[in-house]
Coordinates of C-alpha atoms and ligand atoms in Angstrom, one line a residue:
X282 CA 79.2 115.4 -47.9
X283 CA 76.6 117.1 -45.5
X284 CA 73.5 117.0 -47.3
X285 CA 70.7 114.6 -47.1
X286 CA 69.9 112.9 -50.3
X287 CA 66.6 111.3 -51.0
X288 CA 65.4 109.3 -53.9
X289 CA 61.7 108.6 -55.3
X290 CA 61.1 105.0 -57.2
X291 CA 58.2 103.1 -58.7
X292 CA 56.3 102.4 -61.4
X293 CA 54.7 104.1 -64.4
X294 CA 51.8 106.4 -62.8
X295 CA 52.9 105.7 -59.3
X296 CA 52.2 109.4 -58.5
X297 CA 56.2 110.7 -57.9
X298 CA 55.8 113.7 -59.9
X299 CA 53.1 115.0 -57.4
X300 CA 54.1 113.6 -54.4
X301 CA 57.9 115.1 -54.7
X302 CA 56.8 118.9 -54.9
X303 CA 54.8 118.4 -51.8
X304 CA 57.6 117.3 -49.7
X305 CA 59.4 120.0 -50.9
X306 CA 57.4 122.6 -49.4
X307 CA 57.5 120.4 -46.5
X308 CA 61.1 120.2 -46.1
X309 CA 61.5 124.1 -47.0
X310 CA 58.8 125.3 -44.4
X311 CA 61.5 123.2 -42.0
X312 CA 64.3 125.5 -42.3
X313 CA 65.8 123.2 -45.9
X314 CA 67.4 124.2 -49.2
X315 CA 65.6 122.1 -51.0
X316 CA 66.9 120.6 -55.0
X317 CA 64.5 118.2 -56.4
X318 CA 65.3 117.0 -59.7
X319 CA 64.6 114.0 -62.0
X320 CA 65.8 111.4 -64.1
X321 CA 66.8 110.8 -67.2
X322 CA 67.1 114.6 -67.3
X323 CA 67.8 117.7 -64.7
X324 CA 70.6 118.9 -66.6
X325 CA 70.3 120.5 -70.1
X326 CA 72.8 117.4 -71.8
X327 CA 70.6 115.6 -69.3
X328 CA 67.2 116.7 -70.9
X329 CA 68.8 115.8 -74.3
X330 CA 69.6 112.2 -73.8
X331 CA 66.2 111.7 -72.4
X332 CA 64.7 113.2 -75.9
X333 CA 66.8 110.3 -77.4
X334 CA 65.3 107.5 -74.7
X335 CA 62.0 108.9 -75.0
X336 CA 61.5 108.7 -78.3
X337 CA 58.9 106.3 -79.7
X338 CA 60.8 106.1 -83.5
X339 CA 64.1 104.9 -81.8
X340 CA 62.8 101.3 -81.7
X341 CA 65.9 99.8 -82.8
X342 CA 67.7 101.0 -79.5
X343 CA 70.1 98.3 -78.5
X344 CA 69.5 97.6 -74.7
X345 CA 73.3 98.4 -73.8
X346 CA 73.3 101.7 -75.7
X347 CA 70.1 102.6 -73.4
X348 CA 71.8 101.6 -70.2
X349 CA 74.6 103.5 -71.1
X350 CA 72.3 106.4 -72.0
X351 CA 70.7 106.4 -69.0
X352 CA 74.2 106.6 -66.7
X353 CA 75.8 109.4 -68.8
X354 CA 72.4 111.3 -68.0
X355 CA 73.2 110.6 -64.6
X356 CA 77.1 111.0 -64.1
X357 CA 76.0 114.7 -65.8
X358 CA 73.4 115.0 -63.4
X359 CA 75.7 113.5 -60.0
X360 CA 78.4 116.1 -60.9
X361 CA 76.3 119.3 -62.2
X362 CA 73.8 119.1 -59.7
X363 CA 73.4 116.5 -56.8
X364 CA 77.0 116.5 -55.4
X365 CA 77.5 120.4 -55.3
X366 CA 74.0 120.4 -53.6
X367 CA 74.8 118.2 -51.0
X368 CA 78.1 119.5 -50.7
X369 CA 76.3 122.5 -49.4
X370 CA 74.4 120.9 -46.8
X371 CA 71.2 121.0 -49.1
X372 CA 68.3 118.5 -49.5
X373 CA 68.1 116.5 -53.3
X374 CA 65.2 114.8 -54.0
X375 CA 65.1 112.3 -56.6
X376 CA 62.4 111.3 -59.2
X377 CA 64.2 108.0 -60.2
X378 CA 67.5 107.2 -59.0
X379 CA 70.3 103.9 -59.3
X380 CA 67.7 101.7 -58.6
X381 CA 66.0 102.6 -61.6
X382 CA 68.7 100.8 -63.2
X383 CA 68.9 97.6 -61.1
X384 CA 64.8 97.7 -61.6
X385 CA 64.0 98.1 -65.3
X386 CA 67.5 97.1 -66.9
X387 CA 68.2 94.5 -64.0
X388 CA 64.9 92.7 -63.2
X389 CA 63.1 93.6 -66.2
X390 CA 65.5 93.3 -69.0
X391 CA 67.6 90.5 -67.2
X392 CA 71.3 92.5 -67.8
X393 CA 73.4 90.9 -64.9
X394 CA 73.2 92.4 -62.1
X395 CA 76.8 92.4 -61.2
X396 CA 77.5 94.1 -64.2
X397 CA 75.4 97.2 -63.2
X398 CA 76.4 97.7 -59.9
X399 CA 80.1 98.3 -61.3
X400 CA 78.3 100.4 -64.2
X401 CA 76.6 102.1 -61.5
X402 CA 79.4 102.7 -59.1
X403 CA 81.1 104.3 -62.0
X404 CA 78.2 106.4 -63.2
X405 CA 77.6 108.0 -60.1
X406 CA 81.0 108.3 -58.8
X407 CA 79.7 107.0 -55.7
X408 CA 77.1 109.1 -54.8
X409 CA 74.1 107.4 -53.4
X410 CA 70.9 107.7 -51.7
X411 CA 70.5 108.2 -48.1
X412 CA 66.7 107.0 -48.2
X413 CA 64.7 105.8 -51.1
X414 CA 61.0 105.8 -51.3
X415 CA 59.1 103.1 -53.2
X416 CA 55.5 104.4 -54.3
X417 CA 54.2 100.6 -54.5
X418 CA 51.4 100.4 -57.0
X419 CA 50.1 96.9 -59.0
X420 CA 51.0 97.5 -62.4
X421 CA 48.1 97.6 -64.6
X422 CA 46.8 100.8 -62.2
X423 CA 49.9 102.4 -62.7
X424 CA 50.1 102.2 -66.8
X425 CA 46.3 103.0 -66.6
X426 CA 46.8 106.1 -65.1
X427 CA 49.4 107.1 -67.2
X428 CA 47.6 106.4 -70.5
X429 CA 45.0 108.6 -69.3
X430 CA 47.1 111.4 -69.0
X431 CA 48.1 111.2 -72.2
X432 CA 52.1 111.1 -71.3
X433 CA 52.6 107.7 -73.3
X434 CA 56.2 107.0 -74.1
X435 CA 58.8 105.0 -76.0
X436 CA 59.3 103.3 -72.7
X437 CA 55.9 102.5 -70.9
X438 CA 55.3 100.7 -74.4
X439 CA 57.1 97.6 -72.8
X440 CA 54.8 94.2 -72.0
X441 CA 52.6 94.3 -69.5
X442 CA 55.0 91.2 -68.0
X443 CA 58.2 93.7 -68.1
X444 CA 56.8 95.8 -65.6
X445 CA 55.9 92.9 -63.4
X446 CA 59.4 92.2 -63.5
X447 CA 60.1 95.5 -62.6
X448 CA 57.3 95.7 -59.7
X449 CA 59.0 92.2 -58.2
X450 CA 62.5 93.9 -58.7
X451 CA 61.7 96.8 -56.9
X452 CA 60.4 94.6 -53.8
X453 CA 63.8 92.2 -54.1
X454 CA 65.9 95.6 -53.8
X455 CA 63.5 96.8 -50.9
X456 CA 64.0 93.8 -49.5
X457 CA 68.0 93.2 -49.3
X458 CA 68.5 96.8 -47.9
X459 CA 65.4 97.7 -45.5
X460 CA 67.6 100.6 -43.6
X461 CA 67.3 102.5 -46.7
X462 CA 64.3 101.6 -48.6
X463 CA 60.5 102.7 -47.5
X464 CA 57.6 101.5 -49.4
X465 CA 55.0 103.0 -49.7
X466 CA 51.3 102.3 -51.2
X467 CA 50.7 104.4 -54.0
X468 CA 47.4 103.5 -54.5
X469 CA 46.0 105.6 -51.4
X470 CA 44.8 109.2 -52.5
X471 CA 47.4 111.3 -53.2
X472 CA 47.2 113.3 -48.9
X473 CA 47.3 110.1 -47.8
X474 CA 50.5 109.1 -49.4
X475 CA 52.0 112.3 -48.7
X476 CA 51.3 111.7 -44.8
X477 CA 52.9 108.5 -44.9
X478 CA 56.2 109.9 -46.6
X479 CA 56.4 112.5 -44.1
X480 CA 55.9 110.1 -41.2
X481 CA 58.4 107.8 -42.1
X482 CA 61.0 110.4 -43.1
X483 CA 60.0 111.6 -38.9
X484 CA 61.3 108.7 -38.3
X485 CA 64.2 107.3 -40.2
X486 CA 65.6 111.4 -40.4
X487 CA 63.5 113.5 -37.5
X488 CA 66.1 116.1 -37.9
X489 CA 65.0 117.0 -41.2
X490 CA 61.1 117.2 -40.3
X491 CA 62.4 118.7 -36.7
X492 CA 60.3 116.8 -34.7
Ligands
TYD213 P1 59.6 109.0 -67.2 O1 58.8 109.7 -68.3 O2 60.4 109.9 -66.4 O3 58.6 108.2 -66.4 P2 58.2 108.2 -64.9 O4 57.3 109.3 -64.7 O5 57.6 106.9 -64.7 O6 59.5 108.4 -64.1 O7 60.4 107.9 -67.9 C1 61.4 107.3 -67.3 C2 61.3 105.9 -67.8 O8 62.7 105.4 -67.9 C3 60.6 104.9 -67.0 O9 59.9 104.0 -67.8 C4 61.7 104.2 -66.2 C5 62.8 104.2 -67.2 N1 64.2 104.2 -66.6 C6 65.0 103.1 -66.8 O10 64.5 102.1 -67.5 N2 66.2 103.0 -66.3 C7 66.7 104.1 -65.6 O11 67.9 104.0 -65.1 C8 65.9 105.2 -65.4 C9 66.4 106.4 -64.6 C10 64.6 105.2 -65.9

């Protein structure tokens, strides 16, 4: 595989949807095909399983059957769209990725971890991120923001203490694989945190920012 494949995590409100467009552009005005894409979603039986996961009547979701919900959104998503992308020597970014998993099912809902890296390895047929950017934000600013714009889900309904979980998660993952992970503090304005992506991508992948 030739591409470069580049994956966006964090917390509710952390500011990825914004930030991800932006270093689009960027990448494109460099000479890059450019894919960006999200999860649960990006594929049309994608876009359906995240109706089912979003939805704030499906209370009585069993915790497997979300997992599992979650990686057949992505296997769908690794074979439709990422892997022919990079295949072609294109650039994917990623709103939510693998570590997504590890984060909120892992850390915050204490499923083994073991067990999802196998899950994982399966789901995505092996396909994983080259670099993975971690828009850091304290977790009552993040599910703030997000109530304000109105975008409340089935899913940010979880305690306050879940996302800490998540948050600490995030940091432990950061933490074992540094090469790959960059974090990042999302609570700078939004041209600040798009400076700071771009710098460190100059410098983890200057062939992609060509300088
Ligand atoms: P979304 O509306 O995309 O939120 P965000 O803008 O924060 O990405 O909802 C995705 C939610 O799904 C978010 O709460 C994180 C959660 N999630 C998991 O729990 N596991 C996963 O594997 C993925 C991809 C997402």
């Amino acid at each position: 595989m030739s591409g470069v494949f580049i994956t966006f995590e964090g917390p509710e409100g952390s500011g990825k949807t914004t930030q991800i467009p932006l270093l689009a552009d960027f990448l494109r005005s460099r000479g890059h095909e450019v894919l960006t894409t999200r999860e649960p979603g990006g594929t049309p039986i994608g876009d359906q399983i995240r109706a089912i996961l979003s939805d704030l009547g499906n209370t009585a979701m069993h915790p497997r059957a979300e997992i599992l919900l979650f990686l057949a959104s992505r296997a769908q998503l690794v074979e439709q769209v990422i892997r022919p992308h990079l295949a072609g020597g294109g650039v994917v970014l990623c709103d939510r990725y693998a570590d997504s998993t590890l984060a909120y099912q892992g850390y915050g809902h204490g499923v083994d971890l073991g067990v999802l890296q196998n899950l994982l390895l399966f789901a995505t047929g092996g396909v994983f991120p080259h670099l993975t950017f971690l828009l850091d934000l304290d977790v009552e600013a993040g599910l703030k923001r997000r109530a304000q714009g109105g975008d409340w889900n089935r899913l940010d309904a979880y305690a306050l203490e879940f996302h800490r979980r998540v948050r600490r998660g995030y940091h432990q993952l950061a933490k074992k694989e540094p090469e790959r992970w960059v974090v990042i503090d999302a609570s700078q304005p939004p041209e600040r945190v798009q400076a700071a992506i771009r710098q460190s991508l100059a410098e983890r992948l200057p062939f992609l920012t060509g300088g």
